PDB file of C-alpha atoms in Angstrom:
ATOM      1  CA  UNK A1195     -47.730  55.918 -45.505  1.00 82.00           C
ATOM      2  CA  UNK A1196     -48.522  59.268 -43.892  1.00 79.00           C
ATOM      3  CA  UNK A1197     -45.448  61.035 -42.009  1.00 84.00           C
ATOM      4  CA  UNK A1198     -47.541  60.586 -38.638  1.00 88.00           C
ATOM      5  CA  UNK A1199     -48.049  56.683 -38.616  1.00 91.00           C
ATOM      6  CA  UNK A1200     -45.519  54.239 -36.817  1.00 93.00           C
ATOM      7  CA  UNK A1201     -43.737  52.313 -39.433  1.00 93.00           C
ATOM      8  CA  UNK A1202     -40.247  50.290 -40.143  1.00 93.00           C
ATOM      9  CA  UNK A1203     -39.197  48.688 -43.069  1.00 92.00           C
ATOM     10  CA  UNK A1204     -37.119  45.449 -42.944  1.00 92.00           C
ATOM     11  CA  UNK A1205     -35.603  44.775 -45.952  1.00 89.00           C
ATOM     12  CA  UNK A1206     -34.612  41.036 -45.219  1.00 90.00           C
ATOM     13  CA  UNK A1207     -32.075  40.782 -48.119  1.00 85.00           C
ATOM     14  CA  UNK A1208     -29.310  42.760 -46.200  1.00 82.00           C
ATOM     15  CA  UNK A1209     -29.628  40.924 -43.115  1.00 83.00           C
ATOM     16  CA  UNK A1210     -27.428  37.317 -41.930  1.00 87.00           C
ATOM     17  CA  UNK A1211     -30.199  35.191 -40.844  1.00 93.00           C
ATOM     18  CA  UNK A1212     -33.195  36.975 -42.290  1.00 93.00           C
ATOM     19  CA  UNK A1213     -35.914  34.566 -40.960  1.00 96.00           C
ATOM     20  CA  UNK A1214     -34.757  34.944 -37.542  1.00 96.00           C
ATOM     21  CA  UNK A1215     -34.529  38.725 -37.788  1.00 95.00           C
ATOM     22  CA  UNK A1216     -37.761  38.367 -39.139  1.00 97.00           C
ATOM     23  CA  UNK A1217     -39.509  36.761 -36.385  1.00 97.00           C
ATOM     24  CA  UNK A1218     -37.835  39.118 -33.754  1.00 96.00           C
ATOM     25  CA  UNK A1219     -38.992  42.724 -35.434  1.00 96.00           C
ATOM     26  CA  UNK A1220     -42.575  40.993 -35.613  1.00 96.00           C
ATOM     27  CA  UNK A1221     -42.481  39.773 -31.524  1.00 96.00           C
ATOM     28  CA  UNK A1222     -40.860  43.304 -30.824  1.00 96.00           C
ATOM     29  CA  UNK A1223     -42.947  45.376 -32.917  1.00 96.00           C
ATOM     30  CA  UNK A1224     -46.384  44.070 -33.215  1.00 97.00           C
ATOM     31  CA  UNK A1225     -47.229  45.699 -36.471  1.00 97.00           C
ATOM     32  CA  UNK A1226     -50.999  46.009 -36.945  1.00 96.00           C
ATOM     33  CA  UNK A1227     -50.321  45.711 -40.847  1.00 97.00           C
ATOM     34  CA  UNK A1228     -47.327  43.747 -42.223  1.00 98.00           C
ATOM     35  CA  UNK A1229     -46.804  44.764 -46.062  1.00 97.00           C
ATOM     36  CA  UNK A1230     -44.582  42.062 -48.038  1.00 97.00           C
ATOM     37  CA  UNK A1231     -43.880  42.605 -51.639  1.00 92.00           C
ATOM     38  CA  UNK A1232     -41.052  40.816 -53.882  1.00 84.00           C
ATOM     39  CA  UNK A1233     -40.309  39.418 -57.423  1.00 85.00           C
ATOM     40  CA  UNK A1234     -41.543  35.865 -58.803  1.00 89.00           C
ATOM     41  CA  UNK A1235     -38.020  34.993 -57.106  1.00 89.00           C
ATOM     42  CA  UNK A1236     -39.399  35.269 -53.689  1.00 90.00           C
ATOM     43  CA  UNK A1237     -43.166  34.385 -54.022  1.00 95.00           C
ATOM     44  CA  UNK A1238     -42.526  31.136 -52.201  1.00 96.00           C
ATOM     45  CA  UNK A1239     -40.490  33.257 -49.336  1.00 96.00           C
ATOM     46  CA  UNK A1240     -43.316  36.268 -49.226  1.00 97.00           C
ATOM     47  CA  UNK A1241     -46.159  33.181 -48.693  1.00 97.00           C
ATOM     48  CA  UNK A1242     -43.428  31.418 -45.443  1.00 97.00           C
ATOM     49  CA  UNK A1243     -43.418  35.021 -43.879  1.00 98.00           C
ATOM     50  CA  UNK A1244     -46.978  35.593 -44.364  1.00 98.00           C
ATOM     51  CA  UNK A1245     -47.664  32.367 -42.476  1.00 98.00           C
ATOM     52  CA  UNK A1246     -45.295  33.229 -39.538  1.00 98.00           C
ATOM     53  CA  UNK A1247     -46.985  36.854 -39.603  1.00 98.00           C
ATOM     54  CA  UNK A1248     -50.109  35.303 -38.596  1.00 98.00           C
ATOM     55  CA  UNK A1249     -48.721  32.262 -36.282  1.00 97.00           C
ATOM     56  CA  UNK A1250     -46.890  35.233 -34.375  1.00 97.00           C
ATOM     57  CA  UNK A1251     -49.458  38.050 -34.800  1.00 97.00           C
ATOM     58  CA  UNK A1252     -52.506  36.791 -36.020  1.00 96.00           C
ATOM     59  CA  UNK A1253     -54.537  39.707 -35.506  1.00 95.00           C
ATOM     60  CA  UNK A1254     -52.251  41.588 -38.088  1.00 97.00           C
ATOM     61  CA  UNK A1255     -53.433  41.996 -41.411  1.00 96.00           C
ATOM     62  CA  UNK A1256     -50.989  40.610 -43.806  1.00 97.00           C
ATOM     63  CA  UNK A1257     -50.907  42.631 -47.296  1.00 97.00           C
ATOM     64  CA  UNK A1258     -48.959  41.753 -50.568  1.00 97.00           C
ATOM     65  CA  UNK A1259     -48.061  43.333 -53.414  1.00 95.00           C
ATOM     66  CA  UNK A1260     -45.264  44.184 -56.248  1.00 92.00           C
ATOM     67  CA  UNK A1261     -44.542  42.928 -59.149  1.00 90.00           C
ATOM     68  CA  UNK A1262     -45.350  38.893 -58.844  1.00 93.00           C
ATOM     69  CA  UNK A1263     -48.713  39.942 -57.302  1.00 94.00           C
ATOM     70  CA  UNK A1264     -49.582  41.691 -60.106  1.00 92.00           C
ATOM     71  CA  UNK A1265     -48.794  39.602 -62.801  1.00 91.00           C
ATOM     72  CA  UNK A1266     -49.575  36.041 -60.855  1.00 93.00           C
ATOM     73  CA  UNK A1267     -51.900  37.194 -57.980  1.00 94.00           C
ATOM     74  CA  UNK A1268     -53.468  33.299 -58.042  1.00 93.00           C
ATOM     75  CA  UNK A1269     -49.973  32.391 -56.304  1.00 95.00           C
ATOM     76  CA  UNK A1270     -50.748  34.291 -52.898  1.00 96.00           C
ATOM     77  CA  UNK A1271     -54.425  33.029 -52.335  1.00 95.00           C
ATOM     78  CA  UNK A1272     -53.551  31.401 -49.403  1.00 96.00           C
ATOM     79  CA  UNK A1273     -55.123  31.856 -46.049  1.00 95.00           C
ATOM     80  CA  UNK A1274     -52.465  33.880 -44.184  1.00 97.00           C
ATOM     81  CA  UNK A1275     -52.881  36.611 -47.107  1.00 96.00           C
ATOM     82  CA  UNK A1276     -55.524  39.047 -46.070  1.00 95.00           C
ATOM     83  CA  UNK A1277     -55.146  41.501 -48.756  1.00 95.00           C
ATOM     84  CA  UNK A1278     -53.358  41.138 -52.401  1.00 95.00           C
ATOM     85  CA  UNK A1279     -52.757  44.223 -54.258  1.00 95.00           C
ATOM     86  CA  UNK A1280     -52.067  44.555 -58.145  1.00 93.00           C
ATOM     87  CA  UNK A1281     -50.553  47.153 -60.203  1.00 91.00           C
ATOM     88  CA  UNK A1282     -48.934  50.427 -58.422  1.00 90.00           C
ATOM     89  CA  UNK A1283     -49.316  50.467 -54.392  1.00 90.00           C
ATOM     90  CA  UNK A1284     -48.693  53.606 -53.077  1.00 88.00           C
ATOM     91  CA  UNK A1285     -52.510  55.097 -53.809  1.00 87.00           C
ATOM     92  CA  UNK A1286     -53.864  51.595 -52.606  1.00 90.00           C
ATOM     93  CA  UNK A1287     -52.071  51.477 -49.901  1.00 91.00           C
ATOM     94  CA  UNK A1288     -52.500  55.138 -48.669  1.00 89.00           C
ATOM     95  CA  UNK A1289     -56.094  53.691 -48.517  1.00 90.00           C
ATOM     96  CA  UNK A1290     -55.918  50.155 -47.533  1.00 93.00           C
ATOM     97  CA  UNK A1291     -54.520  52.229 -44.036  1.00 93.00           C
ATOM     98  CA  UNK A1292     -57.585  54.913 -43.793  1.00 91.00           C
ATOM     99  CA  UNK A1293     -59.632  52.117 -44.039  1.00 92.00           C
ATOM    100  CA  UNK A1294     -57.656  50.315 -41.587  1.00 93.00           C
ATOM    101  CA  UNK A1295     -57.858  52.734 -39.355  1.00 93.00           C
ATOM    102  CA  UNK A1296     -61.669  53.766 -39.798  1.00 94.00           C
ATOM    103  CA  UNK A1297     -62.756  49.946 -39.651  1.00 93.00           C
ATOM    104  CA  UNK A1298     -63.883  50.230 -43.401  1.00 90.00           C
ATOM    105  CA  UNK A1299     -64.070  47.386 -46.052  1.00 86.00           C
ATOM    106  CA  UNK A1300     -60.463  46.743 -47.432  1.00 82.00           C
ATOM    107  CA  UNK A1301     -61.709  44.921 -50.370  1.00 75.00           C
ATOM    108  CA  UNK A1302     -62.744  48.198 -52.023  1.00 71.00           C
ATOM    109  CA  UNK A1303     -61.127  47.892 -55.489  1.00 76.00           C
ATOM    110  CA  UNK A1304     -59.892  45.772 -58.311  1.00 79.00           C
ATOM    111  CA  UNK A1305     -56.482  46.044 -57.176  1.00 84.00           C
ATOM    112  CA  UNK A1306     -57.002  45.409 -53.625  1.00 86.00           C
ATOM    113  CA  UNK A1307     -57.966  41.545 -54.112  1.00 88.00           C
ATOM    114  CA  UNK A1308     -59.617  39.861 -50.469  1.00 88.00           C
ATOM    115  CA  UNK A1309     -61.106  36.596 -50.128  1.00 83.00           C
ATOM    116  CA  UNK A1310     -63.953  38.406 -48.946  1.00 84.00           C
ATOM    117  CA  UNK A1311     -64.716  39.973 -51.855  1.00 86.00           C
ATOM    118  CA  UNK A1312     -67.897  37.523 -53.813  1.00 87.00           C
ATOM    119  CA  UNK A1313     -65.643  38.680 -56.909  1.00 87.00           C
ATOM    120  CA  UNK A1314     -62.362  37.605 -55.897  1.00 89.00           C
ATOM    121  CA  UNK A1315     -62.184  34.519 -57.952  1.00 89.00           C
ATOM    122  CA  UNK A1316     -63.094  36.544 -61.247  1.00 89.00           C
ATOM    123  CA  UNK A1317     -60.909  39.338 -59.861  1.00 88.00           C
ATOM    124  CA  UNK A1318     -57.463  37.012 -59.434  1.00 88.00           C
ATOM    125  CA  UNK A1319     -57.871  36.298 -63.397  1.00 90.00           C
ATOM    126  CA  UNK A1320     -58.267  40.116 -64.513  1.00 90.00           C
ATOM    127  CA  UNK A1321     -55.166  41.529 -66.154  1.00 90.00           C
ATOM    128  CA  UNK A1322     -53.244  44.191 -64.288  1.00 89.00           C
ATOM    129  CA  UNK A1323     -54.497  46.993 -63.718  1.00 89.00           C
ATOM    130  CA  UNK A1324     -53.280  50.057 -65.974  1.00 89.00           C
ATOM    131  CA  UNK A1325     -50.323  52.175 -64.676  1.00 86.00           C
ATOM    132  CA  UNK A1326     -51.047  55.438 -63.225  1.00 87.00           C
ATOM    133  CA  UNK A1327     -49.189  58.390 -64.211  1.00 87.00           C
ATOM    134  CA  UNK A1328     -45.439  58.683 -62.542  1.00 83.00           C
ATOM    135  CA  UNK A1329     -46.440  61.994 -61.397  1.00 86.00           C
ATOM    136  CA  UNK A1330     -49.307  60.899 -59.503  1.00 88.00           C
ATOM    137  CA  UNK A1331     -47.690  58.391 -57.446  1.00 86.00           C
ATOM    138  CA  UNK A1332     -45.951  59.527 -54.011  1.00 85.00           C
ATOM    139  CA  UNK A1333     -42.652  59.686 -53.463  1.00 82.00           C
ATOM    140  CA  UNK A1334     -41.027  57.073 -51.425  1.00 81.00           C
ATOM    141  CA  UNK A1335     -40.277  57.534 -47.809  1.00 83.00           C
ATOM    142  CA  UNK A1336     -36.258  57.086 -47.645  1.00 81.00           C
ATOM    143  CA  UNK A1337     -36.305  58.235 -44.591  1.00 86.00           C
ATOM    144  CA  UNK A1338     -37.640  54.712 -43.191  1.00 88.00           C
ATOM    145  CA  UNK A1339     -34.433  53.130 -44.989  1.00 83.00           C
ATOM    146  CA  UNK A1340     -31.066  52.549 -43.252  1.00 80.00           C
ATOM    147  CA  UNK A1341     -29.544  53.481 -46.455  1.00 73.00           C
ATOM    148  CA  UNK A1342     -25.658  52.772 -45.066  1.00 73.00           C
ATOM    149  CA  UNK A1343     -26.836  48.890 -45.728  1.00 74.00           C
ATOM    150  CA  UNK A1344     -26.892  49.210 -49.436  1.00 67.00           C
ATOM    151  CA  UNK A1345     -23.622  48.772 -51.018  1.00 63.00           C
ATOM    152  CA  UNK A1346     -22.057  47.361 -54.045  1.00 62.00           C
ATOM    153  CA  UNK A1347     -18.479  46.188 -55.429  1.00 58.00           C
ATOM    154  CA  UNK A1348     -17.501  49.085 -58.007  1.00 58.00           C
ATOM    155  CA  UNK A1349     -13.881  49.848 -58.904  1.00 57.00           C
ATOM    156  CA  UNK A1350     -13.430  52.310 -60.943  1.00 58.00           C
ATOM    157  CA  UNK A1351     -15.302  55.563 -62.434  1.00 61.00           C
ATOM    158  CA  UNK A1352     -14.295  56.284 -65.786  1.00 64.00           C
ATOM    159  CA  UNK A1353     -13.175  59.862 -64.826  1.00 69.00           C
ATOM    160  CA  UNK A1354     -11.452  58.714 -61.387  1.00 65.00           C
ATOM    161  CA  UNK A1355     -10.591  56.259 -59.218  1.00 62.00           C
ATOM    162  CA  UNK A1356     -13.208  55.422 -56.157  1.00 62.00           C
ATOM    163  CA  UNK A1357     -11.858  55.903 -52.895  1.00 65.00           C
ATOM    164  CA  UNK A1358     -13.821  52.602 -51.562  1.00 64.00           C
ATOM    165  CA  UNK A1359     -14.763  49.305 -52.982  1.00 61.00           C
ATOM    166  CA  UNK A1360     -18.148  49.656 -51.583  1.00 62.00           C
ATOM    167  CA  UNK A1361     -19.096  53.231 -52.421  1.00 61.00           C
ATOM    168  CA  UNK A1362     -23.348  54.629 -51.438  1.00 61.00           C
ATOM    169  CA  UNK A1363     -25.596  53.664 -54.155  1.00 61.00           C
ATOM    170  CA  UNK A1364     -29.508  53.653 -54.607  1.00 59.00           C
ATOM    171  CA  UNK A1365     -32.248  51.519 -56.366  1.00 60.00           C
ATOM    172  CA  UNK A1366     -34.401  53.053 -58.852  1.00 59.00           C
ATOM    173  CA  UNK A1367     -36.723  51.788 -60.972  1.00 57.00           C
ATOM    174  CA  UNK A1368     -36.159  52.373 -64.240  1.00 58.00           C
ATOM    175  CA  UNK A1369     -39.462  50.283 -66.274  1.00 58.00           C
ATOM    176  CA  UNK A1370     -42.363  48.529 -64.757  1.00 55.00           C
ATOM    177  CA  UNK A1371     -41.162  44.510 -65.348  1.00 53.00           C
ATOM    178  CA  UNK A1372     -39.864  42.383 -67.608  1.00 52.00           C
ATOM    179  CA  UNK A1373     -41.562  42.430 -71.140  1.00 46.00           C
ATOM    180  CA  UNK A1374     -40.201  38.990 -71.735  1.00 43.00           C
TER     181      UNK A1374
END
């Protein structure tokens, strides 16, 4: 998402009370685009907050994506899901938000699935799309994370002993899914 946009990320899984949090960033912020993404784990979660996204906002366009909506994109054809996007985001959504902002067609690829879209049936049983090269893809915007709210139990290092129980740590991908 371009440095000069407004945007927040809530990352509901280090928050008491998530729903309700939830609910209050979306009646204090009035996002014009509300971006969920999660694993198979939390497709039935990701479809709830799509639903309050547009009981609350319902002007906002509601966009999916990550790794269940790539592999099982059938599971978030639901009403409340304007835009489903398969494979690697960060290209897609750099455009799904020029187009947004234009008043262009969103449905404008394979891997940007919309209801609208007289393919979208035939598109929801393609396979994923192919990986683009990890050079290609932008690098994330930490600076939109509260990074202080990720912490873990650890210890011990096996050259010294850790000061804290909870020391800093960070997320990284390391393959693209589960093979099995």
């Amino acid at each position: 998402v371009p440095k000069d946009d407004d945007v927040k990320i809530l990352d509901l899984t280090v928050f008491n009370k998530p729903f309700e949090r939830f609910v209050k960033a979306l009646k204090e912020y009035k996002p014009d685009i509300v971006g969920f993404t999660g694993f198979s784990s939390n497709a039935e979660v990701v479809r709830l907050l799509a639903k309050t996204t547009k009981k609350e906002l319902s002007s906002a366009l509601v966009v999916v994506g990550g790794i269940h909506a790539t592999i099982v994109p059938h599971d978030y054809n639901i009403e409340e899901i304007d835009l489903i996007v398969r494979g690697e985001g960060a290209h897609v959504f750099k455009e799904i938000i020029k187009r947004y902002k234009n008043k262009e067609d969103l449905f404008f690829d394979t891997r940007c699935l919309s209801r609208k879209d007289k393919n979208f049936s035939q598109n929801l049983q393609a396979p994923p799309p192919a990986y683009p090269p990890i050079e290609t893809i932008p690098l994330p915007r930490r600076d939109l994370v509260d990074r202080k709210k990720y912490f873990c139990t650890w210890t011990s290092s096996p050259n010294h002993w850790l000061n804290s129980l909870f020391p800093q740590i960070a997320s990284m991908r390391t393959s693209q899914g589960c093979a099995y």
